[in-house]
mmCIF file with all atom_site columns, C-alpha atoms in Angstrom:
data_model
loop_
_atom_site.group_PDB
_atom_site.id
_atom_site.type_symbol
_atom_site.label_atom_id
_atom_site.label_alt_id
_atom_site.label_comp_id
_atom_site.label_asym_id
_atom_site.label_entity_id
_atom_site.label_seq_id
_atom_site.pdbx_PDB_ins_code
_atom_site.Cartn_x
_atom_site.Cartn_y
_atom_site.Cartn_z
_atom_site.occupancy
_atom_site.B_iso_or_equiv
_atom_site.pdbx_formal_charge
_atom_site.auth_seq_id
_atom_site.auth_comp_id
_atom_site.auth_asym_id
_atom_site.auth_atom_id
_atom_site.pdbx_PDB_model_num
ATOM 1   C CA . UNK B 1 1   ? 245.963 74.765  95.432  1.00 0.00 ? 1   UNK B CA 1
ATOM 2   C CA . UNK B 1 2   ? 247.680 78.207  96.430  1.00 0.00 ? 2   UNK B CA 1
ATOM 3   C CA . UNK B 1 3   ? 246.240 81.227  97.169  1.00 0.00 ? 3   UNK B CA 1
ATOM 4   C CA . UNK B 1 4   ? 247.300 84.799  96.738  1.00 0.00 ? 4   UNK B CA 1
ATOM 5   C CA . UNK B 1 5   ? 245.755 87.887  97.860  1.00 0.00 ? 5   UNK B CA 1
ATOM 6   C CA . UNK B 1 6   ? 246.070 91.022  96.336  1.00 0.00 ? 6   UNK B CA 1
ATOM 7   C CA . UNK B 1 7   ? 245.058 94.344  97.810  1.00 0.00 ? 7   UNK B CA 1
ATOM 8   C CA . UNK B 1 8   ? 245.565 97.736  95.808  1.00 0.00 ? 8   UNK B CA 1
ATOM 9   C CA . UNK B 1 9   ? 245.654 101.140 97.517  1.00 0.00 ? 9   UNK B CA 1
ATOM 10  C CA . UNK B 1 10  ? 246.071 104.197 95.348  1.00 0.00 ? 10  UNK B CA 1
ATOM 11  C CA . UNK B 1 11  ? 247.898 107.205 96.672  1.00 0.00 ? 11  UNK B CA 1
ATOM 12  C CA . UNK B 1 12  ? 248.544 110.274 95.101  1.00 0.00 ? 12  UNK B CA 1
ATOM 13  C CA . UNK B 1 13  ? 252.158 109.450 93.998  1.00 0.00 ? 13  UNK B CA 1
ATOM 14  C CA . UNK B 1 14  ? 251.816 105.833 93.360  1.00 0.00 ? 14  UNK B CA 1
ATOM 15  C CA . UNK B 1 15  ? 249.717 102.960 93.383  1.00 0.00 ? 15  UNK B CA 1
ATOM 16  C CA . UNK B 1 16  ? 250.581 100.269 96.432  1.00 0.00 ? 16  UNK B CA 1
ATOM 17  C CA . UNK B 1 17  ? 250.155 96.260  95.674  1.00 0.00 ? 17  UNK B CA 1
ATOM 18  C CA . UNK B 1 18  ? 250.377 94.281  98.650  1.00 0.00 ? 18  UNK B CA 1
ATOM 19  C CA . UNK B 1 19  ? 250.254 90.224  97.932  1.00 0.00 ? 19  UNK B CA 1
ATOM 20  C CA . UNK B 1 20  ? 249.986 87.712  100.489 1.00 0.00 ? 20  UNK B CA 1
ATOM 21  C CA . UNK B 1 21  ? 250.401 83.982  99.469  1.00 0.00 ? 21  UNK B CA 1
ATOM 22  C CA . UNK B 1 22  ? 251.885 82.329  97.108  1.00 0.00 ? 22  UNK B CA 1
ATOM 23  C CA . UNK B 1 23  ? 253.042 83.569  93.577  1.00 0.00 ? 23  UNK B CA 1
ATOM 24  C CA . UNK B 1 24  ? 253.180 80.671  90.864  1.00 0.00 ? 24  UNK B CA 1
ATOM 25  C CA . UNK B 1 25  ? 252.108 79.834  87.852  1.00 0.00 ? 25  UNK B CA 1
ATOM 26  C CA . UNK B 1 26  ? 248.882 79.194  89.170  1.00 0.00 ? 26  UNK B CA 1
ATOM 27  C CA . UNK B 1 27  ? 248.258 82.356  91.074  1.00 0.00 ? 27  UNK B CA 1
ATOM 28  C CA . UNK B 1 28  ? 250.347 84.860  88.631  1.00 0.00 ? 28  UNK B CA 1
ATOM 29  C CA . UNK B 1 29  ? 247.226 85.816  86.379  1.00 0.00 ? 29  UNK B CA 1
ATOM 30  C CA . UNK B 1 30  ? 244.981 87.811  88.480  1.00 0.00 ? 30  UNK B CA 1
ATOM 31  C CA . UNK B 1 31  ? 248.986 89.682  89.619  1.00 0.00 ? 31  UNK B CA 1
ATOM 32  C CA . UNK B 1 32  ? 249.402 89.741  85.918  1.00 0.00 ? 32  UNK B CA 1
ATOM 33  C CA . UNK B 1 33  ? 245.945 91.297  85.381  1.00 0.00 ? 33  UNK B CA 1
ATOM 34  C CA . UNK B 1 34  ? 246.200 93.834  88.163  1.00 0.00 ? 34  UNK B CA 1
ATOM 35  C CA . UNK B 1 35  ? 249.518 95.494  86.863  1.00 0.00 ? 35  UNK B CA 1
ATOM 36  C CA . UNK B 1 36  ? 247.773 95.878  83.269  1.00 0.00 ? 36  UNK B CA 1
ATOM 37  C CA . UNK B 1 37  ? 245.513 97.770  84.812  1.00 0.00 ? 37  UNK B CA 1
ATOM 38  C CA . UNK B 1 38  ? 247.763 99.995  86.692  1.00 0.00 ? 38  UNK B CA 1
ATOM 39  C CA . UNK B 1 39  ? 250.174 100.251 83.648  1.00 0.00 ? 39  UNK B CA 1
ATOM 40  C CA . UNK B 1 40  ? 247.585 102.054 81.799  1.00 0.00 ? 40  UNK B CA 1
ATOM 41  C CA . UNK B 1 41  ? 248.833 105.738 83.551  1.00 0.00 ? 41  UNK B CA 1
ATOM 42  C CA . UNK B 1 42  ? 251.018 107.809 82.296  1.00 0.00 ? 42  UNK B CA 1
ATOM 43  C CA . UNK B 1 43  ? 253.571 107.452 84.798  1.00 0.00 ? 43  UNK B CA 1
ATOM 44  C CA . UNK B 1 44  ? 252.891 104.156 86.096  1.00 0.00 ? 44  UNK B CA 1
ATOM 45  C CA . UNK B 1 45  ? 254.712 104.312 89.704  1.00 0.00 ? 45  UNK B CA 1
ATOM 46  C CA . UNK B 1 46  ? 253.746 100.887 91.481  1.00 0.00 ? 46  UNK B CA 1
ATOM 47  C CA . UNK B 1 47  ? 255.283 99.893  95.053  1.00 0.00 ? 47  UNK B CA 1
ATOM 48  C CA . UNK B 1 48  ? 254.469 95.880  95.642  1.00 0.00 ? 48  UNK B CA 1
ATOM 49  C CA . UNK B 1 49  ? 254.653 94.874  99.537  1.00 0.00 ? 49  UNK B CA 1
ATOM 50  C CA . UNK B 1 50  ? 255.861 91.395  99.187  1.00 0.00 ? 50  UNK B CA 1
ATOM 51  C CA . UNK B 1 51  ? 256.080 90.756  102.678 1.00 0.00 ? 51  UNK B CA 1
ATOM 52  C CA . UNK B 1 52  ? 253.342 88.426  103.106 1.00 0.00 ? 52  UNK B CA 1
ATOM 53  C CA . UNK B 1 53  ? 255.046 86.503  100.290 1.00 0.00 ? 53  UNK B CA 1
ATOM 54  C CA . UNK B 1 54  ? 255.626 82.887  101.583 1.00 0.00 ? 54  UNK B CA 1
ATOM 55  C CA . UNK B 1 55  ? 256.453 81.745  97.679  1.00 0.00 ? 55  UNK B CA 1
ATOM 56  C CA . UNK B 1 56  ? 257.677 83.016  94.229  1.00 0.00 ? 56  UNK B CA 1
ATOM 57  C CA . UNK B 1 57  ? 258.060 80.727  91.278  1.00 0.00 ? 57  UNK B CA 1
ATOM 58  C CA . UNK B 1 58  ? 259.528 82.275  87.828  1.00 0.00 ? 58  UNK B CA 1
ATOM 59  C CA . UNK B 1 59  ? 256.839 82.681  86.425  1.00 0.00 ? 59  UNK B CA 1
ATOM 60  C CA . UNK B 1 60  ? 255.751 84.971  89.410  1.00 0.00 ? 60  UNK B CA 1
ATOM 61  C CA . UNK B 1 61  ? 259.177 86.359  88.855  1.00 0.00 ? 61  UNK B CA 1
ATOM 62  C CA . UNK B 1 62  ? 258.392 87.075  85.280  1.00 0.00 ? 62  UNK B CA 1
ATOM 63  C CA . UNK B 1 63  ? 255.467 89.367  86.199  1.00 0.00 ? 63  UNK B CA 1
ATOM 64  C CA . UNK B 1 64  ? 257.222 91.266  87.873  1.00 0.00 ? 64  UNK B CA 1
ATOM 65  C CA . UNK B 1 65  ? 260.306 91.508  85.618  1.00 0.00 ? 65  UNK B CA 1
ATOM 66  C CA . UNK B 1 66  ? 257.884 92.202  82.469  1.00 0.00 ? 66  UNK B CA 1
ATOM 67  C CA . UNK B 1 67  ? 255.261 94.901  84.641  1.00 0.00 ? 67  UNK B CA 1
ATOM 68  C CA . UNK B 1 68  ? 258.392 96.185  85.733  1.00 0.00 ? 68  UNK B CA 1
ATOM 69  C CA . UNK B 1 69  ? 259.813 96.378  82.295  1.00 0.00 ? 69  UNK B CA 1
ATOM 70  C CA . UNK B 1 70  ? 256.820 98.268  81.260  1.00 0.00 ? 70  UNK B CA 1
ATOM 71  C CA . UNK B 1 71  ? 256.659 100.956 84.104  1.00 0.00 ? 71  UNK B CA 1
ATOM 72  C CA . UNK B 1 72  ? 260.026 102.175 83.228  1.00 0.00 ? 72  UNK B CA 1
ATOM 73  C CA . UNK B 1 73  ? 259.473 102.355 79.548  1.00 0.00 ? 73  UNK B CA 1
ATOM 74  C CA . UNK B 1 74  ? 256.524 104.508 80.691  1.00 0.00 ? 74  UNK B CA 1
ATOM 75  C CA . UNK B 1 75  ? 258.520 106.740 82.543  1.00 0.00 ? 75  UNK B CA 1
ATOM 76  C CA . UNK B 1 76  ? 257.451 105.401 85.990  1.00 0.00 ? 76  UNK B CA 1
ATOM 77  C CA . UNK B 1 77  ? 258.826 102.352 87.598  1.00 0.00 ? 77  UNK B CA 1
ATOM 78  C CA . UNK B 1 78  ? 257.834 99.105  89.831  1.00 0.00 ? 78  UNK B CA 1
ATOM 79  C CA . UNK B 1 79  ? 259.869 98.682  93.143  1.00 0.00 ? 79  UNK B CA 1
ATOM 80  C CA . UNK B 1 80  ? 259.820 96.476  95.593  1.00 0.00 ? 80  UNK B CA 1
ATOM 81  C CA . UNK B 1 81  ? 259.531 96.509  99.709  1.00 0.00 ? 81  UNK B CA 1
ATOM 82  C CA . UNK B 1 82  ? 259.300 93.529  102.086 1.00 0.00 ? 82  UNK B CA 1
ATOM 83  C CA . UNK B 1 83  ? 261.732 91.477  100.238 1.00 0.00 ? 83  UNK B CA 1
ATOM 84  C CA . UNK B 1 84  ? 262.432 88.531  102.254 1.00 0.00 ? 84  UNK B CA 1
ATOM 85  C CA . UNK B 1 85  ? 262.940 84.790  101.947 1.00 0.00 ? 85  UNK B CA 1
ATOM 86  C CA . UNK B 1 86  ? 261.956 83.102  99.133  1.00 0.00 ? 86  UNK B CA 1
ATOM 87  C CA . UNK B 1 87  ? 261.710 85.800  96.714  1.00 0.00 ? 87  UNK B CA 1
ATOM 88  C CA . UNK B 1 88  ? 265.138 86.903  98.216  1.00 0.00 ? 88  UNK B CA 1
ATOM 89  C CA . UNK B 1 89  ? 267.173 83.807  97.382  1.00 0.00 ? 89  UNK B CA 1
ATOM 90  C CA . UNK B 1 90  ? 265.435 83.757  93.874  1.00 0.00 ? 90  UNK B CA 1
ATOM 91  C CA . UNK B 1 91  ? 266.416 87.899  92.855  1.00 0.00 ? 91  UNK B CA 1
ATOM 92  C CA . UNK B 1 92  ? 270.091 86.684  94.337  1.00 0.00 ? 92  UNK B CA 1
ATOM 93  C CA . UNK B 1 93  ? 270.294 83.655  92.669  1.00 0.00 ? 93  UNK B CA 1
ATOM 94  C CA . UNK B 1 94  ? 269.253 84.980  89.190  1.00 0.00 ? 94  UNK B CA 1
ATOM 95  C CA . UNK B 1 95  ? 271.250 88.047  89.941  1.00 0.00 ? 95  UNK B CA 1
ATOM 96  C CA . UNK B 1 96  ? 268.187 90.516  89.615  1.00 0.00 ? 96  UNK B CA 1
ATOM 97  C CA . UNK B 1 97  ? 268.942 92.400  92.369  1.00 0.00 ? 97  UNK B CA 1
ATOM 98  C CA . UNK B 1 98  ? 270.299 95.315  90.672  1.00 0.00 ? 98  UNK B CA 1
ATOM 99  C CA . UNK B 1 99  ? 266.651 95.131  89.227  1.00 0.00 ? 99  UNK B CA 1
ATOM 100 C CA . UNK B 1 100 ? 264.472 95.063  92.258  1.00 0.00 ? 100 UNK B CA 1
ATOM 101 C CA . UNK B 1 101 ? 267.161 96.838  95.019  1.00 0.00 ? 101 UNK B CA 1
ATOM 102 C CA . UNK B 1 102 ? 265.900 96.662  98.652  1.00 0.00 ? 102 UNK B CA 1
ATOM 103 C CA . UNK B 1 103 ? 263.601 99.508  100.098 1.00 0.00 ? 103 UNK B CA 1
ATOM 104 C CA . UNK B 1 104 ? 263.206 99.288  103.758 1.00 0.00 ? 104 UNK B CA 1
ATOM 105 C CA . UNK B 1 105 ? 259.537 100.893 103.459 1.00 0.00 ? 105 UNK B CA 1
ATOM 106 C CA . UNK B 1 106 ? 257.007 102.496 101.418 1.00 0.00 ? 106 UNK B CA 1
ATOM 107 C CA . UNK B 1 107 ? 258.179 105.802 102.526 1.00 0.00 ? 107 UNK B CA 1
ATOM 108 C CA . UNK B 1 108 ? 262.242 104.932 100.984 1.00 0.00 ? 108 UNK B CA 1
ATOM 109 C CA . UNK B 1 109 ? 260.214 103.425 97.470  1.00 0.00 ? 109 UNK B CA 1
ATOM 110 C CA . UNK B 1 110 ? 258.277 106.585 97.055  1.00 0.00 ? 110 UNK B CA 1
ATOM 111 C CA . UNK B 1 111 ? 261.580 108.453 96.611  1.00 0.00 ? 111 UNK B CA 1
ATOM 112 C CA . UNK B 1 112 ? 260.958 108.526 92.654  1.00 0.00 ? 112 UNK B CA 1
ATOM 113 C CA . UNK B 1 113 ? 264.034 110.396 91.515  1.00 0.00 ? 113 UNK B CA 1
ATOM 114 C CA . UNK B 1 114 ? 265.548 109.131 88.528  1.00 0.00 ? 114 UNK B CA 1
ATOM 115 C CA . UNK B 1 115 ? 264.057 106.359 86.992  1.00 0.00 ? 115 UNK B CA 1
ATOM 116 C CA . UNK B 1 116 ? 264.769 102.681 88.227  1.00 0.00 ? 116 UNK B CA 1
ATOM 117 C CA . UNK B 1 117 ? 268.150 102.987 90.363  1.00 0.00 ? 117 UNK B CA 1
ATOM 118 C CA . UNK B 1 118 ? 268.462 102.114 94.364  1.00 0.00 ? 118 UNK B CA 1
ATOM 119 C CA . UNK B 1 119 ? 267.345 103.411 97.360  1.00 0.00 ? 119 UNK B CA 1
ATOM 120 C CA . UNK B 1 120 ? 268.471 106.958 97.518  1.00 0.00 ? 120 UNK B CA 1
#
């Protein structure tokens, strides 16, 4: 059994997601269920902390392909900080980088200009 914690801070500009754990198939419901919820602004800007992330299956990787999907089609956007091991060799192997670029912090993802793109 894996465990994965989720924590959710709002600030004024964007809602944070930290996880800590393991994301699999197993754990990637309550993720999945968290991002509906925060997809339901108008501008749904989410910034996931991943670095407590010890694992990341595809179907963890799927969440946050389709949440991130659905932020941009909604005008806002889903970007990633903490990117490290695991998760790393998984965006480079399936070439989803350009999808999920590096951001040092929370303060370089909270630059919002232009939808999707890299760190400014």
């Amino acid at each position: 059994m894996t465990d994965l914690f989720i924590d959710v801070r709002h600030l004024p500009d964007c809602h944070v997601v930290q996880l800590d754990g393991e994301l699999d198939r197993t754990t990637q419901p309550p993720l999945a269920q968290t991002f509906d919820r925060l997809l339901r602004a108008d501008t749904p800007k989410i910034v996931v902390d991943v670095t407590g992330l010890a694992f990341c299956d595809s179907g963890g990787l799927w969440t946050l392909i389709s949440s991130q999907r659905q932020a941009e089609a909604r005008g806002g956007g889903l970007r990633l900080i903490g990117v490290q091991g695991a998760l790393a060799r998984l965006l480079t192997i399936t070439q989803l980088v350009h999808l999920f670029p590096p951001y040092r912090s929370l303060a370089e993802a909270r630059t919002w200009a232009g939808s999707g793109g890299g760190p400014a």
